[in-house]
């Protein structure tokens, strides 16, 4: 089954004896394992965790064969990226279901040495062992931005962090939409009692004195000298593919604002982006959006796509950003 269906089951009183968690979003496997572990009656069970490389078939079987020392039920959480032999997995599930004295959660993560196709085949094989009553197998896909923000908001409340949705998105974007990294980043701000400000995230997220690519693009659009700031940016180091994605996203957002302004006479960030921007940033987006003519947007997107192609082919040799800025600068004159 998929996340949406399992969410309903998790919210009900349905018994969850055995659960297999797998899929493309590794963070969600541990996230849902913890949610299941916090659910009653699993919460009252004696918790036993086995991490990557610690899989111990006899030990796990013993948990479900004889119960805990105090007569309580056992909860076993196994995190692994290695396929469990079918006979062993069938035995674990059969022992647990027969004795009804515990709970088993298997987080099956993708091994970096396996292809997506190989991982999918392994998942399918493992899922065949979870067909008994009270057993479930759940496949997860990468979350959309709205779903990621909802989880960040949950953790912000858990950590007592006073922060707006816009700044949570900023953290998410900083971490290239990696939810696990974003949560680790979010925990930094639990030391603050006051509301988190954008300046605080800029300071802690990037480090004092660091330069963001948007600062360079704003200088470019304002037809000011961006070279000193560009040198600082290059000295910091950056991933060129990630930078290409960010620059394309930046200009695409401006294009959306420009289109809305042309059609409606103004632009609402909720309608354009799906979330509200602070007024100062919204005004800046609209200002830069109308500085670029409609026909220039198409040429900018072509320049950016050419940059991507040359980077993949190794033609840019690390000078792609500078070359791209110069081409856009010439176009906007």
PDB file of N, CA and C in Angstrom, residues 239-242 244-245 248 304-318:
ATOM      1  N   UNK A 239      28.277  23.221  -5.642  1.00  0.00           N
ATOM      2  CA  UNK A 239      27.943  22.133  -6.545  1.00  0.00           C
ATOM      3  C   UNK A 239      27.292  22.750  -7.780  1.00  0.00           C
ATOM      4  N   UNK A 240      27.907  22.576  -8.935  1.00  0.00           N
ATOM      5  CA  UNK A 240      27.436  23.292 -10.127  1.00  0.00           C
ATOM      6  C   UNK A 240      26.048  22.849 -10.571  1.00  0.00           C
ATOM      7  N   UNK A 241      25.752  21.555 -10.487  1.00  0.00           N
ATOM      8  CA  UNK A 241      24.425  21.085 -10.891  1.00  0.00           C
ATOM      9  C   UNK A 241      23.350  21.656  -9.981  1.00  0.00           C
ATOM     10  N   UNK A 242      23.603  21.661  -8.676  1.00  0.00           N
ATOM     11  CA  UNK A 242      22.641  22.243  -7.733  1.00  0.00           C
ATOM     12  C   UNK A 242      22.461  23.729  -8.011  1.00  0.00           C
ATOM     13  N   UNK A 244      22.842  25.274 -10.896  1.00  0.00           N
ATOM     14  CA  UNK A 244      22.038  25.412 -12.117  1.00  0.00           C
ATOM     15  C   UNK A 244      20.557  25.284 -11.781  1.00  0.00           C
ATOM     16  N   UNK A 245      20.218  24.279 -10.979  1.00  0.00           N
ATOM     17  CA  UNK A 245      18.816  24.079 -10.581  1.00  0.00           C
ATOM     18  C   UNK A 245      18.270  25.303  -9.871  1.00  0.00           C
ATOM     19  N   UNK A 248      17.881  28.316 -12.341  1.00  0.00           N
ATOM     20  CA  UNK A 248      16.709  28.095 -13.190  1.00  0.00           C
ATOM     21  C   UNK A 248      15.415  28.338 -12.407  1.00  0.00           C
ATOM     22  N   UNK A 304      20.417  29.080 -19.826  1.00  0.00           N
ATOM     23  CA  UNK A 304      20.567  28.233 -18.642  1.00  0.00           C
ATOM     24  C   UNK A 304      20.590  26.750 -19.011  1.00  0.00           C
ATOM     25  N   UNK A 305      19.761  26.358 -19.981  1.00  0.00           N
ATOM     26  CA  UNK A 305      19.747  24.959 -20.411  1.00  0.00           C
ATOM     27  C   UNK A 305      21.056  24.601 -21.113  1.00  0.00           C
ATOM     28  N   UNK A 306      21.614  25.564 -21.842  1.00  0.00           N
ATOM     29  CA  UNK A 306      22.908  25.353 -22.500  1.00  0.00           C
ATOM     30  C   UNK A 306      24.001  25.157 -21.454  1.00  0.00           C
ATOM     31  N   UNK A 307      23.926  25.928 -20.375  1.00  0.00           N
ATOM     32  CA  UNK A 307      24.870  25.787 -19.264  1.00  0.00           C
ATOM     33  C   UNK A 307      24.807  24.369 -18.685  1.00  0.00           C
ATOM     34  N   UNK A 308      23.583  23.866 -18.513  1.00  0.00           N
ATOM     35  CA  UNK A 308      23.394  22.514 -17.971  1.00  0.00           C
ATOM     36  C   UNK A 308      24.021  21.466 -18.908  1.00  0.00           C
ATOM     37  N   UNK A 309      23.749  21.586 -20.197  1.00  0.00           N
ATOM     38  CA  UNK A 309      24.280  20.628 -21.163  1.00  0.00           C
ATOM     39  C   UNK A 309      25.813  20.630 -21.151  1.00  0.00           C
ATOM     40  N   UNK A 310      26.397  21.828 -21.139  1.00  0.00           N
ATOM     41  CA  UNK A 310      27.859  21.937 -21.172  1.00  0.00           C
ATOM     42  C   UNK A 310      28.486  21.401 -19.887  1.00  0.00           C
ATOM     43  N   UNK A 311      27.786  21.558 -18.773  1.00  0.00           N
ATOM     44  CA  UNK A 311      28.289  21.038 -17.495  1.00  0.00           C
ATOM     45  C   UNK A 311      28.312  19.518 -17.504  1.00  0.00           C
ATOM     46  N   UNK A 312      27.223  18.903 -18.000  1.00  0.00           N
ATOM     47  CA  UNK A 312      27.168  17.440 -18.072  1.00  0.00           C
ATOM     48  C   UNK A 312      28.221  16.881 -19.016  1.00  0.00           C
ATOM     49  N   UNK A 313      28.526  17.634 -20.069  1.00  0.00           N
ATOM     50  CA  UNK A 313      29.518  17.183 -21.045  1.00  0.00           C
ATOM     51  C   UNK A 313      30.946  17.530 -20.629  1.00  0.00           C
ATOM     52  N   UNK A 314      31.072  18.306 -19.532  1.00  0.00           N
ATOM     53  CA  UNK A 314      32.400  18.685 -19.065  1.00  0.00           C
ATOM     54  C   UNK A 314      33.015  19.828 -19.841  1.00  0.00           C
ATOM     55  N   UNK A 315      32.189  20.540 -20.625  1.00  0.00           N
ATOM     56  CA  UNK A 315      32.693  21.631 -21.458  1.00  0.00           C
ATOM     57  C   UNK A 315      32.937  22.898 -20.649  1.00  0.00           C
ATOM     58  N   UNK A 316      32.081  23.160 -19.658  1.00  0.00           N
ATOM     59  CA  UNK A 316      32.172  24.415 -18.900  1.00  0.00           C
ATOM     60  C   UNK A 316      33.421  24.488 -18.035  1.00  0.00           C
ATOM     61  N   UNK A 317      33.906  23.305 -17.562  1.00  0.00           N
ATOM     62  CA  UNK A 317      35.120  23.219 -16.746  1.00  0.00           C
ATOM     63  C   UNK A 317      35.105  24.168 -15.551  1.00  0.00           C
ATOM     64  N   UNK A 318      33.932  24.285 -14.897  1.00  0.00           N
ATOM     65  CA  UNK A 318      33.826  25.096 -13.682  1.00  0.00           C
ATOM     66  C   UNK A 318      33.601  26.566 -13.917  1.00  0.00           C
TER      67      UNK A 318
END
